[in-house]
C-alpha cells in the first residue's frame, strides 16, 4: 500500500499503459481518476478496480489540446478526489507512424495537441495546487523514439521529445515547491506480448529480446509516484527492454 491516502489522475487510462498504471496505483492504495474518451471502457476499468477492493472514478474527456478541456478535467478530478490531486500521470497520446512527406497538417497538429499541449495545460491546472500543498508527483509518458531515431513517425518522436524536455523544465519550475516531475520512456508494449504484434520487430536486438507488457511501465510509475523515489527529479526512466541503451549482436 505504498500510495495509501493519495489521490491520482491518470489520463488515457482506459487501455494499455494507462489502464495498467491506474490499476497498479489503486492496488497500492490510491484513489484513482480514470480519464479517457471511451465511457464504456472507462467504466470497465473502474469496475475492475472496485471489484479488487480499490477506489476509482471515471471522467470522460477529450484532451484536444485546449486549455478549456484540461481545466475541466482538473476541476472534475479535484472534485471527485475530495479537493486534492497528489499524483498526475500524463499518459494520453496520439500516435502517428507516417513518413515526413506523407504527414498532413491535420495529423501533425493532432499529435502535438494531444501529446504536448494537453499535458502542458493540464500541468498548468494541477501543479500550482500541488506546489501550494508542498508536495506532489508528476509522471510524463515519453517514448524511446524520442532519443533513438527511426525512419517513420518523426512528428510523434518530436512530440515525445518535447514532453521529455518539459519534464526537466517543470522540475526546475515546481521542484523547489516539493513537486517531483519525472518521465517514463517505454519501449513497445502490449497486454498480449505476442511476437507478431505491430512494432514487435523494433524490439529485436535488445537485451530483453522482445516486446514488454504494460505492467512493466506501471511498476515504474508506482516507484516514481511513491516515497522511494523522493530523491529523483527531472529524470527519464527508460523501461524499454534496453532498446536505447544497448544493442545485442547475434552470434
mmCIF file of C-alpha atoms in Angstrom:
data_model
loop_
_atom_site.group_PDB
_atom_site.id
_atom_site.type_symbol
_atom_site.label_atom_id
_atom_site.label_comp_id
_atom_site.label_asym_id
_atom_site.label_seq_id
_atom_site.Cartn_x
_atom_site.Cartn_y
_atom_site.Cartn_z
ATOM 1 C CA UNK A 1 0.000 0.000 0.000
ATOM 2 C CA UNK A 2 2.750 2.434 -0.994
ATOM 3 C CA UNK A 3 0.252 5.036 -2.234
ATOM 4 C CA UNK A 4 -2.288 4.790 0.560
ATOM 5 C CA UNK A 5 -4.134 8.031 1.182
ATOM 6 C CA UNK A 6 -3.056 9.614 -2.102
ATOM 7 C CA UNK A 7 -5.168 10.813 -4.999
ATOM 8 C CA UNK A 8 -4.129 10.205 -8.595
ATOM 9 C CA UNK A 9 -5.264 11.412 -12.004
ATOM 10 C CA UNK A 10 -4.239 9.201 -14.942
ATOM 11 C CA UNK A 11 -5.046 10.315 -18.482
ATOM 12 C CA UNK A 12 -5.580 7.831 -21.280
ATOM 13 C CA UNK A 13 -6.378 5.274 -18.605
ATOM 14 C CA UNK A 14 -8.944 3.137 -20.417
ATOM 15 C CA UNK A 15 -6.462 0.798 -22.119
ATOM 16 C CA UNK A 16 -2.889 -0.489 -22.364
ATOM 17 C CA UNK A 17 -0.313 1.522 -20.342
ATOM 18 C CA UNK A 18 -2.790 3.946 -18.776
ATOM 19 C CA UNK A 19 -5.073 1.171 -17.600
ATOM 20 C CA UNK A 20 -2.141 -0.721 -16.084
ATOM 21 C CA UNK A 21 -0.942 2.385 -14.231
ATOM 22 C CA UNK A 22 -4.412 3.194 -12.892
ATOM 23 C CA UNK A 23 -4.894 -0.394 -11.737
ATOM 24 C CA UNK A 24 -1.469 -0.539 -10.100
ATOM 25 C CA UNK A 25 -1.984 2.778 -8.297
ATOM 26 C CA UNK A 26 -5.332 1.600 -6.936
ATOM 27 C CA UNK A 27 -3.794 -1.688 -5.801
ATOM 28 C CA UNK A 28 -1.238 0.361 -3.859
ATOM 29 C CA UNK A 29 -3.995 2.288 -2.057
ATOM 30 C CA UNK A 30 -4.514 5.390 -4.203
ATOM 31 C CA UNK A 31 -7.906 6.810 -5.150
ATOM 32 C CA UNK A 32 -7.633 6.978 -8.937
ATOM 33 C CA UNK A 33 -9.385 9.056 -11.572
ATOM 34 C CA UNK A 34 -9.530 7.058 -14.791
ATOM 35 C CA UNK A 35 -9.667 9.683 -17.527
ATOM 36 C CA UNK A 36 -10.383 8.898 -21.165
ATOM 37 C CA UNK A 37 -12.695 9.331 -24.114
ATOM 38 C CA UNK A 38 -14.446 5.944 -24.092
ATOM 39 C CA UNK A 39 -17.013 5.724 -21.273
ATOM 40 C CA UNK A 40 -17.671 2.021 -21.720
ATOM 41 C CA UNK A 41 -14.013 1.103 -21.398
ATOM 42 C CA UNK A 42 -13.556 3.614 -18.576
ATOM 43 C CA UNK A 43 -16.431 2.124 -16.620
ATOM 44 C CA UNK A 44 -14.944 -1.333 -17.154
ATOM 45 C CA UNK A 45 -11.591 -0.249 -15.728
ATOM 46 C CA UNK A 46 -13.286 1.384 -12.749
ATOM 47 C CA UNK A 47 -15.362 -1.758 -12.224
ATOM 48 C CA UNK A 48 -12.273 -3.960 -12.210
ATOM 49 C CA UNK A 49 -10.540 -1.695 -9.710
ATOM 50 C CA UNK A 50 -13.535 -1.579 -7.398
ATOM 51 C CA UNK A 51 -14.054 -5.346 -7.607
ATOM 52 C CA UNK A 52 -10.463 -5.769 -6.458
ATOM 53 C CA UNK A 53 -11.173 -3.532 -3.475
ATOM 54 C CA UNK A 54 -9.714 -0.293 -4.823
ATOM 55 C CA UNK A 55 -11.161 3.182 -5.284
ATOM 56 C CA UNK A 56 -11.659 4.722 -8.715
ATOM 57 C CA UNK A 57 -13.933 7.021 -10.692
ATOM 58 C CA UNK A 58 -14.185 7.673 -14.415
ATOM 59 C CA UNK A 59 -14.108 11.081 -16.049
ATOM 60 C CA UNK A 60 -14.910 11.324 -19.748
ATOM 61 C CA UNK A 61 -12.661 13.813 -21.509
ATOM 62 C CA UNK A 62 -11.321 14.533 -24.972
ATOM 63 C CA UNK A 63 -7.904 16.075 -24.397
ATOM 64 C CA UNK A 64 -7.847 18.005 -27.644
ATOM 65 C CA UNK A 65 -5.071 20.382 -26.695
ATOM 66 C CA UNK A 66 -7.344 23.124 -25.458
ATOM 67 C CA UNK A 67 -6.862 24.800 -22.112
ATOM 68 C CA UNK A 68 -10.605 24.518 -21.523
ATOM 69 C CA UNK A 69 -10.552 20.719 -21.753
ATOM 70 C CA UNK A 70 -7.553 20.473 -19.419
ATOM 71 C CA UNK A 71 -9.129 22.833 -16.893
ATOM 72 C CA UNK A 72 -12.439 20.948 -16.969
ATOM 73 C CA UNK A 73 -10.686 17.636 -16.312
ATOM 74 C CA UNK A 74 -8.625 19.081 -13.473
ATOM 75 C CA UNK A 75 -11.709 20.625 -11.879
ATOM 76 C CA UNK A 76 -13.819 17.461 -12.064
ATOM 77 C CA UNK A 77 -10.977 15.223 -10.905
ATOM 78 C CA UNK A 78 -10.272 17.505 -7.962
ATOM 79 C CA UNK A 79 -13.948 17.435 -7.004
ATOM 80 C CA UNK A 80 -14.196 13.645 -7.153
ATOM 81 C CA UNK A 81 -10.965 13.270 -5.199
ATOM 82 C CA UNK A 82 -12.173 15.458 -2.365
ATOM 83 C CA UNK A 83 -10.252 18.590 -3.248
ATOM 84 C CA UNK A 84 -6.723 17.350 -3.870
ATOM 85 C CA UNK A 85 -4.646 15.727 -6.622
ATOM 86 C CA UNK A 86 -1.377 14.247 -5.368
ATOM 87 C CA UNK A 87 -0.241 12.396 -8.485
ATOM 88 C CA UNK A 88 -0.677 13.346 -12.143
ATOM 89 C CA UNK A 89 0.167 10.938 -14.956
ATOM 90 C CA UNK A 90 0.217 12.465 -18.431
ATOM 91 C CA UNK A 91 -0.276 9.301 -20.455
ATOM 92 C CA UNK A 92 -2.900 10.143 -23.100
ATOM 93 C CA UNK A 93 -1.260 10.224 -26.503
ATOM 94 C CA UNK A 94 -1.803 10.306 -30.238
ATOM 95 C CA UNK A 95 0.417 8.014 -32.296
ATOM 96 C CA UNK A 96 1.336 8.550 -35.931
ATOM 97 C CA UNK A 97 3.887 6.472 -37.791
ATOM 98 C CA UNK A 98 3.834 8.012 -41.246
ATOM 99 C CA UNK A 99 6.950 9.287 -43.043
ATOM 100 C CA UNK A 100 7.516 13.033 -43.030
ATOM 101 C CA UNK A 101 6.455 13.649 -46.617
ATOM 102 C CA UNK A 102 3.197 11.771 -46.059
ATOM 103 C CA UNK A 103 2.194 13.507 -42.819
ATOM 104 C CA UNK A 104 -0.582 16.023 -43.419
ATOM 105 C CA UNK A 105 -1.035 19.170 -41.373
ATOM 106 C CA UNK A 106 -4.134 17.892 -39.608
ATOM 107 C CA UNK A 107 -2.299 14.809 -38.334
ATOM 108 C CA UNK A 108 0.729 16.834 -37.255
ATOM 109 C CA UNK A 109 -1.476 19.249 -35.312
ATOM 110 C CA UNK A 110 -3.388 16.404 -33.644
ATOM 111 C CA UNK A 111 -0.179 14.755 -32.449
ATOM 112 C CA UNK A 112 1.052 17.980 -30.879
ATOM 113 C CA UNK A 113 -2.336 18.902 -29.446
ATOM 114 C CA UNK A 114 -2.666 15.601 -27.581
ATOM 115 C CA UNK A 115 0.979 14.885 -26.781
ATOM 116 C CA UNK A 116 2.260 18.359 -25.908
ATOM 117 C CA UNK A 117 -0.476 20.967 -25.478
ATOM 118 C CA UNK A 118 -2.783 18.833 -23.345
ATOM 119 C CA UNK A 119 -0.106 17.835 -20.812
ATOM 120 C CA UNK A 120 1.110 21.437 -20.766
ATOM 121 C CA UNK A 121 -2.262 22.913 -19.872
ATOM 122 C CA UNK A 122 -3.144 20.055 -17.512
ATOM 123 C CA UNK A 123 0.104 20.678 -15.681
ATOM 124 C CA UNK A 124 -0.779 24.358 -15.521
ATOM 125 C CA UNK A 125 -4.128 23.447 -13.990
ATOM 126 C CA UNK A 126 -2.834 20.925 -11.439
ATOM 127 C CA UNK A 127 0.738 21.766 -10.437
ATOM 128 C CA UNK A 128 0.127 25.124 -8.695
ATOM 129 C CA UNK A 129 -2.138 23.442 -6.136
ATOM 130 C CA UNK A 130 0.497 20.752 -5.588
ATOM 131 C CA UNK A 131 3.074 23.480 -5.042
ATOM 132 C CA UNK A 132 0.856 25.229 -2.516
ATOM 133 C CA UNK A 133 0.476 21.920 -0.674
ATOM 134 C CA UNK A 134 4.272 21.487 -0.818
ATOM 135 C CA UNK A 135 4.081 18.061 -2.392
ATOM 136 C CA UNK A 136 3.089 16.040 -5.418
ATOM 137 C CA UNK A 137 4.370 13.775 -8.167
ATOM 138 C CA UNK A 138 4.001 14.201 -11.916
ATOM 139 C CA UNK A 139 4.867 11.423 -14.356
ATOM 140 C CA UNK A 140 5.001 12.070 -18.092
ATOM 141 C CA UNK A 141 4.991 9.265 -20.635
ATOM 142 C CA UNK A 142 7.693 9.775 -23.236
ATOM 143 C CA UNK A 143 8.956 7.254 -25.766
ATOM 144 C CA UNK A 144 12.172 5.568 -26.789
ATOM 145 C CA UNK A 145 11.783 7.021 -30.286
ATOM 146 C CA UNK A 146 12.405 10.482 -28.808
ATOM 147 C CA UNK A 147 16.080 9.594 -28.466
ATOM 148 C CA UNK A 148 16.738 6.786 -30.949
ATOM 149 C CA UNK A 149 15.830 7.863 -34.456
ATOM 150 C CA UNK A 150 13.696 5.638 -36.641
ATOM 151 C CA UNK A 151 12.710 6.417 -40.251
ATOM 152 C CA UNK A 152 8.969 6.907 -39.626
ATOM 153 C CA UNK A 153 6.816 8.894 -37.202
ATOM 154 C CA UNK A 154 9.050 11.956 -36.938
ATOM 155 C CA UNK A 155 6.211 14.164 -35.674
ATOM 156 C CA UNK A 156 5.361 11.676 -32.935
ATOM 157 C CA UNK A 157 9.014 11.342 -31.924
ATOM 158 C CA UNK A 158 9.400 15.118 -31.775
ATOM 159 C CA UNK A 159 6.279 15.483 -29.633
ATOM 160 C CA UNK A 160 7.598 12.961 -27.127
ATOM 161 C CA UNK A 161 10.951 14.709 -27.131
ATOM 162 C CA UNK A 162 9.125 17.918 -26.307
ATOM 163 C CA UNK A 163 7.360 16.236 -23.379
ATOM 164 C CA UNK A 164 10.641 14.955 -22.000
ATOM 165 C CA UNK A 165 12.072 18.479 -22.254
ATOM 166 C CA UNK A 166 9.015 19.801 -20.432
ATOM 167 C CA UNK A 167 9.706 17.229 -17.726
ATOM 168 C CA UNK A 168 13.037 18.873 -17.000
ATOM 169 C CA UNK A 169 11.660 22.409 -17.264
ATOM 170 C CA UNK A 170 8.752 21.647 -14.948
ATOM 171 C CA UNK A 171 11.094 20.017 -12.473
ATOM 172 C CA UNK A 172 13.082 23.239 -12.296
ATOM 173 C CA UNK A 173 9.887 25.280 -12.030
ATOM 174 C CA UNK A 174 7.940 23.262 -9.484
ATOM 175 C CA UNK A 175 10.570 21.079 -7.799
ATOM 176 C CA UNK A 176 11.607 23.679 -5.220
ATOM 177 C CA UNK A 177 7.979 23.722 -4.032
ATOM 178 C CA UNK A 178 8.014 19.967 -3.411
ATOM 179 C CA UNK A 179 6.587 18.741 -6.744
ATOM 180 C CA UNK A 180 8.652 15.947 -8.267
ATOM 181 C CA UNK A 181 8.414 15.750 -12.068
ATOM 182 C CA UNK A 182 9.805 12.736 -13.920
ATOM 183 C CA UNK A 183 9.142 10.770 -17.090
ATOM 184 C CA UNK A 184 8.994 7.172 -18.213
ATOM 185 C CA UNK A 185 10.202 6.228 -21.684
ATOM 186 C CA UNK A 186 8.521 2.939 -22.655
ATOM 187 C CA UNK A 187 9.559 0.557 -25.356
ATOM 188 C CA UNK A 188 6.969 -1.312 -27.413
ATOM 189 C CA UNK A 189 4.462 -2.873 -25.007
ATOM 190 C CA UNK A 190 1.231 -4.815 -25.386
ATOM 191 C CA UNK A 191 -1.057 -6.581 -22.955
ATOM 192 C CA UNK A 192 -0.519 -9.616 -25.190
ATOM 193 C CA UNK A 193 3.243 -9.743 -25.845
ATOM 194 C CA UNK A 194 2.933 -11.981 -28.890
ATOM 195 C CA UNK A 195 5.871 -11.649 -31.302
ATOM 196 C CA UNK A 196 3.565 -10.786 -34.221
ATOM 197 C CA UNK A 197 2.206 -7.598 -32.635
ATOM 198 C CA UNK A 198 2.675 -4.403 -34.693
ATOM 199 C CA UNK A 199 6.082 -2.899 -33.983
ATOM 200 C CA UNK A 200 7.389 -6.026 -32.266
ATOM 201 C CA UNK A 201 10.313 -6.190 -34.672
ATOM 202 C CA UNK A 202 11.601 -2.884 -33.266
ATOM 203 C CA UNK A 203 12.444 -4.678 -30.014
ATOM 204 C CA UNK A 204 14.601 -7.240 -31.810
ATOM 205 C CA UNK A 205 18.251 -6.909 -30.871
ATOM 206 C CA UNK A 206 17.528 -5.634 -27.371
ATOM 207 C CA UNK A 207 18.785 -7.263 -24.159
ATOM 208 C CA UNK A 208 15.191 -8.194 -23.335
ATOM 209 C CA UNK A 209 14.735 -9.722 -26.756
ATOM 210 C CA UNK A 210 11.145 -8.728 -27.427
ATOM 211 C CA UNK A 211 8.219 -6.517 -26.522
ATOM 212 C CA UNK A 212 7.125 -5.843 -22.951
ATOM 213 C CA UNK A 213 3.831 -5.620 -21.093
ATOM 214 C CA UNK A 214 2.040 -2.574 -19.654
ATOM 215 C CA UNK A 215 2.664 -3.893 -16.140
ATOM 216 C CA UNK A 216 6.364 -3.121 -16.562
ATOM 217 C CA UNK A 217 5.538 0.534 -17.131
ATOM 218 C CA UNK A 218 3.027 0.543 -14.284
ATOM 219 C CA UNK A 219 5.614 -0.798 -11.837
ATOM 220 C CA UNK A 220 7.948 2.033 -12.784
ATOM 221 C CA UNK A 221 5.120 4.548 -12.342
ATOM 222 C CA UNK A 222 4.363 3.259 -8.834
ATOM 223 C CA UNK A 223 8.033 3.692 -7.962
ATOM 224 C CA UNK A 224 8.172 7.265 -9.295
ATOM 225 C CA UNK A 225 4.909 8.174 -7.543
ATOM 226 C CA UNK A 226 5.985 6.805 -4.176
ATOM 227 C CA UNK A 227 8.315 7.850 -1.408
ATOM 228 C CA UNK A 228 11.095 5.509 -2.553
ATOM 229 C CA UNK A 229 11.897 7.937 -5.373
ATOM 230 C CA UNK A 230 11.962 11.073 -3.215
ATOM 231 C CA UNK A 231 15.474 11.982 -4.429
ATOM 232 C CA UNK A 232 14.626 11.578 -8.136
ATOM 233 C CA UNK A 233 13.811 14.758 -10.058
ATOM 234 C CA UNK A 234 13.851 15.627 -13.772
ATOM 235 C CA UNK A 235 14.709 12.048 -14.757
ATOM 236 C CA UNK A 236 13.526 9.999 -17.710
ATOM 237 C CA UNK A 237 13.411 6.342 -16.742
ATOM 238 C CA UNK A 238 13.928 4.014 -19.708
ATOM 239 C CA UNK A 239 11.638 0.998 -19.458
ATOM 240 C CA UNK A 240 12.278 -0.301 -22.935
ATOM 241 C CA UNK A 241 13.983 -3.677 -22.642
ATOM 242 C CA UNK A 242 17.313 -1.957 -23.201
ATOM 243 C CA UNK A 243 16.390 -0.551 -26.609
ATOM 244 C CA UNK A 244 18.075 2.827 -26.171
ATOM 245 C CA UNK A 245 20.946 1.614 -24.014
ATOM 246 C CA UNK A 246 22.370 -1.494 -25.633
ATOM 247 C CA UNK A 247 22.489 -3.429 -28.875
ATOM 248 C CA UNK A 248 22.724 -7.209 -28.838
ATOM 249 C CA UNK A 249 24.773 -8.697 -31.662
ATOM 250 C CA UNK A 250 23.538 -12.068 -32.843
ATOM 251 C CA UNK A 251 26.143 -14.777 -32.532
#
